[in-house]
Amino acid sequence: MHRADHRPSRRAFLDVTGAMVAAGLTAGCTSDAAPSGSSSSATAAPLRGPAATPTPAAVPALGRHQAGVTLPQPAQGNLLALVADLGAAVAVGPLLAELGETIRGLTAGTDPRLLGLPPGDLTVTVGVGPRLVRAAGASLPGATDLPRFSRERIAPRARGGDLLVQICAGDALLVPVVAAALLDQAGDRIRERWRQSGRRGANVPVGEGLAAPRNVLGFIDGIVGPHTAAEQRRDLWLSGPPEVAGGTLAVVRRMELDLPRFAALSVAEQEAVFGRRRASGVPLSGGTAASGPELGAKTPDGRYLVPVDAHVRRAHATMVGVGLMLRRSYSTDEPAPGLLFVSFQNDLRTFTATLTHMDASDALLGFTTTTASATFLILPGFDRQHPLGAGLFG
């Protein structure tokens, strides 16, 4: 399902999704809910087990910003990133407006294609690729493609794309059902390039009211970021031009990880790769996880406490000279064990300069191979009077 050079037909995908719902299964995941305890017969003994998991609170789909970036907090545990191209003759504005209306119905639970599933904390976030942005304005944020970096093994169909649909939910069963509904709405106007599903680990408190999940390498991930409203205004949200204000820029990268080689390292060696304690997320320079590393701190004999090639040093915003990025990593099983990395920032250079700085000597990159890569302008939020994408393509 995740191969970049193969796309099953939309009809086949819908048939598979229907079968999954009928069986109550989702590939690679288990349900969080136990049997409810109700019986189909008055004389049958009730089923016993823990109470059903409460349905999480709904996340408003309408507003200045699209949901799925800073809301909900913390982010849901399951994600599907779907990347597609638009046909040459497709009218972008009407397609985006239709998708926005479909998202509103799905998140409200009124779309029959949900098959009766409660939407809970479902969010759907839509972005457009550089080709479409350039058609609207060559100087607009989001009009620039990502450059190529080292440690990439990317098939042509897994690089770039016109459309990003990010689907997130606490209930893993919702994700493919929602994807099927959106593909049904788009019809033959889009052609899927690649997709990747992933999941986040349980959140770990890191101090200052913040929590972050562990990644598949065992380390707490995504501690640093624009968390306050002031930081998000400065580094996350686009303030202009007016047609993109309230949006942001996303980078999506799929990476395979050399888990056996990383696992063969001692805990101390693994911590030197990251620059943080594996158990707590505390920087090797001390303090707390949320307070950040003291990059100048040294041992009595003059060695940096945070090694010169540690990830936390090479990727640190002050070392690179850029703003903060909101980073999320999702563990993946297919096509190989790894991570789906998603970052949001209001200047693409925040990402490109950081990765260029990491490319020189980041110890973590030696365990990664990037197999898919794209950047998108995450459109501003929408409401009933202002359809999704109307500012750019109305």
mmCIF file of C-alpha atoms in Angstrom:
data_model
loop_
_atom_site.group_PDB
_atom_site.id
_atom_site.type_symbol
_atom_site.label_atom_id
_atom_site.label_comp_id
_atom_site.label_asym_id
_atom_site.label_seq_id
_atom_site.Cartn_x
_atom_site.Cartn_y
_atom_site.Cartn_z
ATOM 1 C CA MET A 1 0.000 0.000 0.000
ATOM 2 C CA HIS A 2 2.926 2.335 0.626
ATOM 3 C CA ARG A 3 4.960 1.665 -2.495
ATOM 4 C CA ALA A 4 5.518 4.869 -4.456
ATOM 5 C CA ASP A 5 5.392 3.162 -7.857
ATOM 6 C CA HIS A 6 2.113 1.337 -7.352
ATOM 7 C CA ARG A 7 -1.341 2.732 -6.727
ATOM 8 C CA PRO A 8 -4.293 0.413 -6.291
ATOM 9 C CA SER A 9 -7.514 1.580 -7.825
ATOM 10 C CA ARG A 10 -9.726 3.787 -5.729
ATOM 11 C CA ARG A 11 -12.495 1.200 -6.008
ATOM 12 C CA ALA A 12 -10.236 -1.513 -4.678
ATOM 13 C CA PHE A 13 -9.251 0.693 -1.769
ATOM 14 C CA LEU A 14 -12.871 1.339 -0.899
ATOM 15 C CA ASP A 15 -13.638 -2.387 -1.050
ATOM 16 C CA VAL A 16 -10.740 -3.194 1.255
ATOM 17 C CA THR A 17 -11.737 -0.475 3.687
ATOM 18 C CA GLY A 18 -15.297 -1.755 3.806
ATOM 19 C CA ALA A 19 -14.059 -5.240 4.576
ATOM 20 C CA MET A 20 -11.874 -3.879 7.375
ATOM 21 C CA VAL A 21 -14.798 -2.091 8.948
ATOM 22 C CA ALA A 22 -17.015 -5.160 8.673
ATOM 23 C CA ALA A 23 -14.409 -7.290 10.400
ATOM 24 C CA GLY A 24 -13.676 -4.653 13.040
ATOM 25 C CA LEU A 25 -9.965 -4.764 12.214
ATOM 26 C CA THR A 26 -7.280 -2.331 11.136
ATOM 27 C CA ALA A 27 -3.958 -3.466 9.799
ATOM 28 C CA GLY A 28 -1.068 -3.309 12.208
ATOM 29 C CA CYS A 29 -3.130 -1.865 15.098
ATOM 30 C CA THR A 30 -5.275 -3.140 17.940
ATOM 31 C CA SER A 31 -8.430 -1.560 19.279
ATOM 32 C CA ASP A 32 -8.234 0.416 22.511
ATOM 33 C CA ALA A 33 -11.809 -0.476 23.411
ATOM 34 C CA ALA A 34 -12.956 -3.714 25.040
ATOM 35 C CA PRO A 35 -16.398 -5.293 24.474
ATOM 36 C CA SER A 36 -19.118 -3.034 25.800
ATOM 37 C CA GLY A 37 -20.833 -5.713 27.857
ATOM 38 C CA SER A 38 -24.178 -5.659 26.054
ATOM 39 C CA SER A 39 -25.664 -8.928 24.799
ATOM 40 C CA SER A 40 -27.877 -9.799 21.843
ATOM 41 C CA SER A 41 -30.173 -12.011 23.907
ATOM 42 C CA ALA A 42 -32.174 -11.399 27.060
ATOM 43 C CA THR A 43 -31.002 -14.742 28.474
ATOM 44 C CA ALA A 44 -27.319 -14.421 27.523
ATOM 45 C CA ALA A 45 -24.796 -13.653 30.242
ATOM 46 C CA PRO A 46 -23.317 -10.152 29.916
ATOM 47 C CA LEU A 47 -19.765 -9.869 28.603
ATOM 48 C CA ARG A 48 -17.278 -8.792 31.235
ATOM 49 C CA GLY A 49 -14.334 -6.482 30.764
ATOM 50 C CA PRO A 50 -13.138 -2.905 31.221
ATOM 51 C CA ALA A 51 -15.390 -0.015 30.297
ATOM 52 C CA ALA A 52 -15.251 1.276 26.744
ATOM 53 C CA THR A 53 -12.699 4.015 26.057
ATOM 54 C CA PRO A 54 -14.436 7.414 26.153
ATOM 55 C CA THR A 55 -14.786 9.160 22.812
ATOM 56 C CA PRO A 56 -12.280 12.060 22.719
ATOM 57 C CA ALA A 57 -13.524 15.615 22.368
ATOM 58 C CA ALA A 58 -14.242 16.930 18.875
ATOM 59 C CA VAL A 59 -11.729 19.316 17.264
ATOM 60 C CA PRO A 60 -13.364 22.217 15.372
ATOM 61 C CA ALA A 61 -12.635 22.032 11.644
ATOM 62 C CA LEU A 62 -13.424 25.722 11.053
ATOM 63 C CA GLY A 63 -11.319 28.678 12.131
ATOM 64 C CA ARG A 64 -8.349 30.885 11.287
ATOM 65 C CA HIS A 65 -6.008 27.885 11.145
ATOM 66 C CA GLN A 66 -6.693 24.377 9.923
ATOM 67 C CA ALA A 67 -6.942 21.756 12.639
ATOM 68 C CA GLY A 68 -4.219 19.123 12.860
ATOM 69 C CA VAL A 69 -1.268 21.494 13.321
ATOM 70 C CA THR A 70 -1.497 22.862 16.872
ATOM 71 C CA LEU A 71 -4.887 21.318 17.685
ATOM 72 C CA PRO A 72 -5.575 18.992 19.346
ATOM 73 C CA GLN A 73 -2.930 19.094 22.026
ATOM 74 C CA PRO A 74 -1.380 16.611 22.450
ATOM 75 C CA ALA A 75 -1.610 15.318 18.895
ATOM 76 C CA GLN A 76 -3.584 12.165 18.160
ATOM 77 C CA GLY A 77 -1.836 8.811 18.062
ATOM 78 C CA ASN A 78 -2.593 7.792 14.461
ATOM 79 C CA LEU A 79 -1.805 9.506 11.170
ATOM 80 C CA LEU A 80 -2.114 8.888 7.455
ATOM 81 C CA ALA A 81 -0.288 11.207 5.044
ATOM 82 C CA LEU A 82 -1.642 10.934 1.512
ATOM 83 C CA VAL A 83 0.210 12.708 -1.317
ATOM 84 C CA ALA A 84 -1.424 13.123 -4.726
ATOM 85 C CA ASP A 85 -1.221 15.003 -8.027
ATOM 86 C CA LEU A 86 -4.014 16.937 -9.737
ATOM 87 C CA GLY A 87 -4.930 16.457 -13.362
ATOM 88 C CA ALA A 88 -3.805 19.228 -15.708
ATOM 89 C CA ALA A 89 -7.358 20.427 -16.414
ATOM 90 C CA VAL A 90 -8.634 20.233 -12.821
ATOM 91 C CA ALA A 91 -10.033 23.450 -11.349
ATOM 92 C CA VAL A 92 -8.160 23.730 -8.061
ATOM 93 C CA GLY A 93 -10.569 26.080 -6.282
ATOM 94 C CA PRO A 94 -13.734 23.954 -6.638
ATOM 95 C CA LEU A 95 -11.858 20.776 -5.660
ATOM 96 C CA LEU A 96 -10.504 22.340 -2.467
ATOM 97 C CA ALA A 97 -13.892 23.827 -1.612
ATOM 98 C CA GLU A 98 -15.498 20.373 -1.981
ATOM 99 C CA LEU A 99 -12.821 18.789 0.172
ATOM 100 C CA GLY A 100 -13.387 21.449 2.838
ATOM 101 C CA GLU A 101 -17.123 20.731 2.921
ATOM 102 C CA THR A 102 -16.415 17.007 3.099
ATOM 103 C CA ILE A 103 -13.991 17.552 5.987
ATOM 104 C CA ARG A 104 -16.636 19.569 7.810
ATOM 105 C CA GLY A 105 -19.148 16.734 7.438
ATOM 106 C CA LEU A 106 -16.658 14.039 8.435
ATOM 107 C CA THR A 107 -15.464 15.828 11.562
ATOM 108 C CA ALA A 108 -19.063 16.650 12.538
ATOM 109 C CA GLY A 109 -20.103 13.023 12.079
ATOM 110 C CA THR A 110 -22.800 13.835 9.511
ATOM 111 C CA ASP A 111 -21.181 12.218 6.455
ATOM 112 C CA PRO A 112 -22.683 8.737 5.858
ATOM 113 C CA ARG A 113 -19.325 7.546 4.512
ATOM 114 C CA LEU A 114 -18.143 7.379 8.141
ATOM 115 C CA LEU A 115 -20.216 4.170 8.306
ATOM 116 C CA GLY A 116 -21.519 5.070 11.750
ATOM 117 C CA LEU A 117 -18.104 5.540 13.365
ATOM 118 C CA PRO A 118 -17.934 8.455 15.823
ATOM 119 C CA PRO A 119 -15.441 11.062 14.561
ATOM 120 C CA GLY A 120 -14.038 11.831 18.004
ATOM 121 C CA ASP A 121 -10.873 13.942 17.674
ATOM 122 C CA LEU A 122 -10.571 13.458 13.907
ATOM 123 C CA THR A 123 -8.686 16.176 12.018
ATOM 124 C CA VAL A 124 -7.975 16.519 8.303
ATOM 125 C CA THR A 125 -5.337 19.020 7.184
ATOM 126 C CA VAL A 126 -4.874 19.970 3.518
ATOM 127 C CA GLY A 127 -1.812 21.437 1.829
ATOM 128 C CA VAL A 128 -0.898 22.287 -1.765
ATOM 129 C CA GLY A 129 2.479 21.678 -3.382
ATOM 130 C CA PRO A 130 4.879 24.166 -4.995
ATOM 131 C CA ARG A 131 3.547 23.682 -8.541
ATOM 132 C CA LEU A 132 0.065 24.815 -7.533
ATOM 133 C CA VAL A 133 1.407 27.629 -5.365
ATOM 134 C CA ARG A 134 3.536 28.959 -8.241
ATOM 135 C CA ALA A 135 0.463 28.972 -10.471
ATOM 136 C CA ALA A 136 -1.200 31.280 -7.934
ATOM 137 C CA GLY A 137 1.882 33.466 -7.438
ATOM 138 C CA ALA A 138 5.559 32.726 -8.017
ATOM 139 C CA SER A 139 6.705 34.747 -5.000
ATOM 140 C CA LEU A 140 4.250 33.238 -2.513
ATOM 141 C CA PRO A 141 5.445 31.206 0.482
ATOM 142 C CA GLY A 142 5.340 27.543 -0.512
ATOM 143 C CA ALA A 143 6.334 28.104 -4.143
ATOM 144 C CA THR A 144 9.809 26.602 -3.650
ATOM 145 C CA ASP A 145 10.553 22.893 -3.961
ATOM 146 C CA LEU A 146 12.723 21.100 -1.446
ATOM 147 C CA PRO A 147 16.339 20.656 -2.537
ATOM 148 C CA ARG A 148 17.928 17.213 -2.558
ATOM 149 C CA PHE A 149 19.935 16.128 0.445
ATOM 150 C CA SER A 150 22.341 13.318 1.216
ATOM 151 C CA ARG A 151 21.194 9.930 2.510
ATOM 152 C CA GLU A 152 18.187 9.892 0.180
ATOM 153 C CA ARG A 153 16.922 6.928 -1.828
ATOM 154 C CA ILE A 154 13.724 8.364 -3.273
ATOM 155 C CA ALA A 155 11.816 6.989 -6.248
ATOM 156 C CA PRO A 156 10.519 9.691 -8.632
ATOM 157 C CA ARG A 157 6.902 9.230 -7.542
ATOM 158 C CA ALA A 158 7.871 9.624 -3.883
ATOM 159 C CA ARG A 159 9.326 13.108 -4.367
ATOM 160 C CA GLY A 160 7.080 16.181 -4.374
ATOM 161 C CA GLY A 161 3.374 16.303 -5.134
ATOM 162 C CA ASP A 162 0.451 18.679 -5.644
ATOM 163 C CA LEU A 163 -1.748 17.809 -2.694
ATOM 164 C CA LEU A 164 -1.205 16.682 0.902
ATOM 165 C CA VAL A 165 -4.068 15.256 2.934
ATOM 166 C CA GLN A 166 -3.044 14.613 6.548
ATOM 167 C CA ILE A 167 -5.590 12.555 8.493
ATOM 168 C CA CYS A 168 -5.128 12.206 12.258
ATOM 169 C CA ALA A 169 -7.315 10.470 14.858
ATOM 170 C CA GLY A 170 -7.127 8.798 18.212
ATOM 171 C CA ASP A 171 -9.089 5.867 16.742
ATOM 172 C CA ALA A 172 -6.928 4.037 14.198
ATOM 173 C CA LEU A 173 -10.035 2.578 12.530
ATOM 174 C CA LEU A 174 -11.202 6.044 11.463
ATOM 175 C CA VAL A 175 -8.142 6.855 9.395
ATOM 176 C CA PRO A 176 -8.643 4.558 6.351
ATOM 177 C CA VAL A 177 -12.400 5.172 6.386
ATOM 178 C CA VAL A 178 -11.873 8.931 6.192
ATOM 179 C CA ALA A 179 -9.233 8.501 3.471
ATOM 180 C CA ALA A 180 -11.692 6.463 1.414
ATOM 181 C CA ALA A 181 -14.375 9.160 1.775
ATOM 182 C CA LEU A 182 -12.011 11.926 0.670
ATOM 183 C CA LEU A 183 -10.743 9.917 -2.308
ATOM 184 C CA ASP A 184 -14.348 9.196 -3.262
ATOM 185 C CA GLN A 185 -15.117 12.931 -3.146
ATOM 186 C CA ALA A 186 -12.084 13.840 -5.259
ATOM 187 C CA GLY A 187 -12.786 11.111 -7.806
ATOM 188 C CA ASP A 188 -10.588 11.020 -10.882
ATOM 189 C CA ARG A 189 -9.436 14.603 -10.386
ATOM 190 C CA ILE A 190 -6.477 13.428 -8.310
ATOM 191 C CA ARG A 191 -3.932 10.645 -8.758
ATOM 192 C CA GLU A 192 -2.297 9.270 -5.666
ATOM 193 C CA ARG A 193 1.513 9.371 -5.513
ATOM 194 C CA TRP A 194 2.270 7.746 -2.168
ATOM 195 C CA ARG A 195 0.864 7.342 1.285
ATOM 196 C CA GLN A 196 2.248 6.516 4.696
ATOM 197 C CA SER A 197 0.533 5.644 7.943
ATOM 198 C CA GLY A 198 2.184 5.975 11.331
ATOM 199 C CA ARG A 199 1.545 6.131 15.037
ATOM 200 C CA ARG A 200 2.931 8.005 18.010
ATOM 201 C CA GLY A 201 4.003 6.495 21.310
ATOM 202 C CA ALA A 202 2.490 7.368 24.661
ATOM 203 C CA ASN A 203 3.178 10.916 25.823
ATOM 204 C CA VAL A 204 5.774 11.459 28.532
ATOM 205 C CA PRO A 205 5.695 14.618 30.728
ATOM 206 C CA VAL A 206 8.848 16.669 30.130
ATOM 207 C CA GLY A 207 8.149 19.666 32.403
ATOM 208 C CA GLU A 208 6.715 23.166 31.983
ATOM 209 C CA GLY A 209 3.307 21.653 31.229
ATOM 210 C CA LEU A 210 4.635 19.908 28.118
ATOM 211 C CA ALA A 211 4.535 16.264 27.072
ATOM 212 C CA ALA A 212 6.087 14.435 24.122
ATOM 213 C CA PRO A 213 6.036 10.832 22.879
ATOM 214 C CA ARG A 214 8.863 8.342 22.488
ATOM 215 C CA ASN A 215 9.957 7.425 18.984
ATOM 216 C CA VAL A 216 10.798 3.981 17.670
ATOM 217 C CA LEU A 217 14.427 4.457 18.792
ATOM 218 C CA GLY A 218 13.241 4.750 22.395
ATOM 219 C CA PHE A 219 13.917 8.485 22.829
ATOM 220 C CA ILE A 220 11.433 11.221 23.686
ATOM 221 C CA ASP A 221 10.810 13.146 20.472
ATOM 222 C CA GLY A 222 9.626 16.669 19.673
ATOM 223 C CA ILE A 223 10.497 18.380 22.966
ATOM 224 C CA VAL A 224 11.720 21.621 21.372
ATOM 225 C CA GLY A 225 9.261 23.642 19.331
ATOM 226 C CA PRO A 226 7.171 26.800 19.128
ATOM 227 C CA HIS A 227 4.861 25.959 22.014
ATOM 228 C CA THR A 228 3.716 29.391 23.219
ATOM 229 C CA ALA A 229 1.361 31.656 21.280
ATOM 230 C CA ALA A 230 4.176 34.196 20.826
ATOM 231 C CA GLU A 231 6.560 31.543 19.464
ATOM 232 C CA GLN A 232 3.899 30.294 17.078
ATOM 233 C CA ARG A 233 3.224 33.793 15.751
ATOM 234 C CA ARG A 234 6.961 34.260 15.212
ATOM 235 C CA ASP A 235 7.974 30.866 13.778
ATOM 236 C CA LEU A 236 4.893 28.826 12.819
ATOM 237 C CA TRP A 237 2.040 30.774 11.234
ATOM 238 C CA LEU A 238 2.307 32.812 8.039
ATOM 239 C CA SER A 239 1.317 36.444 8.629
ATOM 240 C CA GLY A 240 1.077 37.311 4.922
ATOM 241 C CA PRO A 241 0.472 37.934 2.107
ATOM 242 C CA PRO A 242 -3.274 38.017 2.888
ATOM 243 C CA GLU A 243 -4.110 35.008 0.705
ATOM 244 C CA VAL A 244 -1.878 32.715 2.816
ATOM 245 C CA ALA A 245 -2.158 34.393 6.240
ATOM 246 C CA GLY A 246 -3.039 31.819 8.864
ATOM 247 C CA GLY A 247 -1.387 29.006 6.944
ATOM 248 C CA THR A 248 2.033 27.414 7.439
ATOM 249 C CA LEU A 249 4.601 25.392 5.506
ATOM 250 C CA ALA A 250 4.918 21.643 5.993
ATOM 251 C CA VAL A 251 7.773 19.272 5.233
ATOM 252 C CA VAL A 252 6.971 15.556 5.062
ATOM 253 C CA ARG A 253 9.825 13.026 4.981
ATOM 254 C CA ARG A 254 9.678 9.239 5.289
ATOM 255 C CA MET A 255 12.801 7.574 6.666
ATOM 256 C CA GLU A 256 13.948 4.008 7.061
ATOM 257 C CA LEU A 257 15.945 3.358 10.232
ATOM 258 C CA ASP A 258 18.771 0.910 10.832
ATOM 259 C CA LEU A 259 17.245 -0.334 14.072
ATOM 260 C CA PRO A 260 19.531 -3.379 14.579
ATOM 261 C CA ARG A 261 22.700 -1.273 14.335
ATOM 262 C CA PHE A 262 21.319 1.419 16.667
ATOM 263 C CA ALA A 263 20.105 -1.193 19.168
ATOM 264 C CA ALA A 264 23.589 -2.748 19.205
ATOM 265 C CA LEU A 265 24.999 0.451 20.751
ATOM 266 C CA SER A 266 25.267 0.766 24.505
ATOM 267 C CA VAL A 267 22.785 3.110 26.192
ATOM 268 C CA ALA A 268 25.590 5.645 26.702
ATOM 269 C CA GLU A 269 26.454 5.499 22.995
ATOM 270 C CA GLN A 270 22.790 5.914 22.028
ATOM 271 C CA GLU A 271 22.528 8.930 24.340
ATOM 272 C CA ALA A 272 25.645 10.435 22.742
ATOM 273 C CA VAL A 273 23.951 10.160 19.326
ATOM 274 C CA PHE A 274 20.938 12.145 20.538
ATOM 275 C CA GLY A 275 22.557 14.319 23.205
ATOM 276 C CA ARG A 276 19.816 13.425 25.705
ATOM 277 C CA ARG A 277 19.168 10.777 28.341
ATOM 278 C CA ARG A 278 17.060 8.005 26.886
ATOM 279 C CA ALA A 279 14.902 7.477 29.984
ATOM 280 C CA SER A 280 14.049 11.100 30.764
ATOM 281 C CA GLY A 281 14.903 13.264 27.746
ATOM 282 C CA VAL A 282 17.155 15.425 29.925
ATOM 283 C CA PRO A 283 20.080 16.892 27.926
ATOM 284 C CA LEU A 284 23.504 15.440 28.649
ATOM 285 C CA SER A 285 24.420 18.920 29.915
ATOM 286 C CA GLY A 286 21.864 18.528 32.742
ATOM 287 C CA GLY A 287 18.804 20.519 33.743
ATOM 288 C CA THR A 288 15.353 19.405 32.650
ATOM 289 C CA ALA A 289 14.078 18.013 29.364
ATOM 290 C CA ALA A 290 12.035 21.125 28.597
ATOM 291 C CA SER A 291 14.727 23.639 29.553
ATOM 292 C CA GLY A 292 16.962 22.670 26.634
ATOM 293 C CA PRO A 293 20.677 21.842 26.447
ATOM 294 C CA GLU A 294 23.565 24.017 27.625
ATOM 295 C CA LEU A 295 25.603 23.646 24.459
ATOM 296 C CA GLY A 296 28.647 25.386 25.906
ATOM 297 C CA ALA A 297 28.883 23.171 29.011
ATOM 298 C CA LYS A 298 32.115 21.165 29.252
ATOM 299 C CA THR A 299 33.746 18.534 31.407
ATOM 300 C CA PRO A 300 36.741 19.544 33.594
ATOM 301 C CA ASP A 301 39.072 18.278 30.859
ATOM 302 C CA GLY A 302 37.407 20.484 28.223
ATOM 303 C CA ARG A 303 35.080 18.056 26.401
ATOM 304 C CA TYR A 304 31.566 19.191 25.524
ATOM 305 C CA LEU A 305 28.930 17.440 27.651
ATOM 306 C CA VAL A 306 26.713 17.413 24.562
ATOM 307 C CA PRO A 307 28.965 15.879 21.872
ATOM 308 C CA VAL A 308 29.805 17.972 18.826
ATOM 309 C CA ASP A 309 27.951 15.539 16.508
ATOM 310 C CA ALA A 310 24.950 14.941 18.798
ATOM 311 C CA HIS A 311 21.593 15.440 17.127
ATOM 312 C CA VAL A 312 20.366 17.938 19.723
ATOM 313 C CA ARG A 313 23.379 20.161 18.956
ATOM 314 C CA ARG A 314 23.420 19.862 15.162
ATOM 315 C CA ALA A 315 19.655 20.506 14.890
ATOM 316 C CA HIS A 316 19.468 23.251 17.520
ATOM 317 C CA ALA A 317 17.940 26.483 16.197
ATOM 318 C CA THR A 318 20.606 28.699 17.778
ATOM 319 C CA MET A 319 23.395 26.642 16.192
ATOM 320 C CA VAL A 320 21.756 26.877 12.773
ATOM 321 C CA GLY A 321 20.594 30.487 13.060
ATOM 322 C CA VAL A 322 16.925 29.880 12.225
ATOM 323 C CA GLY A 323 13.567 29.844 13.975
ATOM 324 C CA LEU A 324 11.834 26.950 15.678
ATOM 325 C CA MET A 325 9.907 24.285 13.830
ATOM 326 C CA LEU A 326 6.967 22.279 15.149
ATOM 327 C CA ARG A 327 8.184 18.682 14.665
ATOM 328 C CA ARG A 328 6.278 15.420 14.849
ATOM 329 C CA SER A 329 7.562 11.916 14.216
ATOM 330 C CA TYR A 330 5.374 8.875 13.654
ATOM 331 C CA SER A 331 6.718 5.334 13.864
ATOM 332 C CA THR A 332 6.115 3.171 10.798
ATOM 333 C CA ASP A 333 6.150 -0.561 10.059
ATOM 334 C CA GLU A 334 5.841 -0.564 6.274
ATOM 335 C CA PRO A 335 7.460 -0.503 3.805
ATOM 336 C CA ALA A 336 10.229 -0.755 6.430
ATOM 337 C CA PRO A 337 10.660 0.124 10.120
ATOM 338 C CA GLY A 338 11.231 3.818 10.394
ATOM 339 C CA LEU A 339 9.756 7.247 10.952
ATOM 340 C CA LEU A 340 7.451 9.616 9.134
ATOM 341 C CA PHE A 341 8.759 13.080 9.967
ATOM 342 C CA VAL A 342 6.445 16.095 9.671
ATOM 343 C CA SER A 343 7.519 19.647 10.466
ATOM 344 C CA PHE A 344 5.600 22.923 10.327
ATOM 345 C CA GLN A 345 7.316 26.320 10.012
ATOM 346 C CA ASN A 346 6.626 29.681 8.372
ATOM 347 C CA ASP A 347 9.959 29.792 6.517
ATOM 348 C CA LEU A 348 11.154 26.799 4.481
ATOM 349 C CA ARG A 349 14.734 27.815 5.241
ATOM 350 C CA THR A 350 14.116 26.796 8.859
ATOM 351 C CA PHE A 351 14.013 23.215 7.644
ATOM 352 C CA THR A 352 16.492 23.340 4.766
ATOM 353 C CA ALA A 353 19.214 25.150 6.723
ATOM 354 C CA THR A 354 18.743 22.790 9.668
ATOM 355 C CA LEU A 355 19.067 19.659 7.551
ATOM 356 C CA THR A 356 22.069 21.117 5.714
ATOM 357 C CA HIS A 357 23.718 21.745 9.086
ATOM 358 C CA MET A 358 22.850 18.205 10.189
ATOM 359 C CA ASP A 359 24.152 16.713 6.942
ATOM 360 C CA ALA A 360 27.675 17.799 7.816
ATOM 361 C CA SER A 361 28.086 15.679 10.949
ATOM 362 C CA ASP A 362 24.851 14.703 12.745
ATOM 363 C CA ALA A 363 25.417 11.271 14.323
ATOM 364 C CA LEU A 364 21.727 10.377 14.033
ATOM 365 C CA LEU A 365 21.645 10.674 10.245
ATOM 366 C CA GLY A 366 24.020 7.741 9.941
ATOM 367 C CA PHE A 367 21.127 5.483 10.945
ATOM 368 C CA THR A 368 18.578 6.947 8.488
ATOM 369 C CA THR A 369 17.730 6.727 4.780
ATOM 370 C CA THR A 370 15.023 9.038 3.421
ATOM 371 C CA THR A 371 12.667 7.320 0.964
ATOM 372 C CA ALA A 372 9.994 10.001 0.395
ATOM 373 C CA SER A 373 10.062 13.791 0.609
ATOM 374 C CA ALA A 374 7.772 16.743 -0.136
ATOM 375 C CA THR A 375 6.843 20.229 1.002
ATOM 376 C CA PHE A 376 3.413 21.876 1.018
ATOM 377 C CA LEU A 377 1.708 25.142 1.834
ATOM 378 C CA ILE A 378 -0.818 24.255 4.522
ATOM 379 C CA LEU A 379 -3.762 26.403 3.525
ATOM 380 C CA PRO A 380 -5.264 28.931 5.935
ATOM 381 C CA GLY A 381 -8.328 27.890 7.862
ATOM 382 C CA PHE A 382 -11.797 28.093 6.380
ATOM 383 C CA ASP A 383 -15.412 28.623 7.380
ATOM 384 C CA ARG A 384 -18.877 28.639 5.782
ATOM 385 C CA GLN A 385 -18.316 32.017 4.132
ATOM 386 C CA HIS A 386 -14.696 31.383 3.055
ATOM 387 C CA PRO A 387 -14.186 27.924 1.503
ATOM 388 C CA LEU A 388 -10.930 26.013 1.874
ATOM 389 C CA GLY A 389 -8.344 27.488 -0.503
ATOM 390 C CA ALA A 390 -10.532 30.436 -1.561
ATOM 391 C CA GLY A 391 -7.818 33.008 -0.811
ATOM 392 C CA LEU A 392 -5.456 31.458 -3.382
ATOM 393 C CA PHE A 393 -7.762 29.752 -5.843
ATOM 394 C CA GLY A 394 -11.144 31.435 -5.406
#
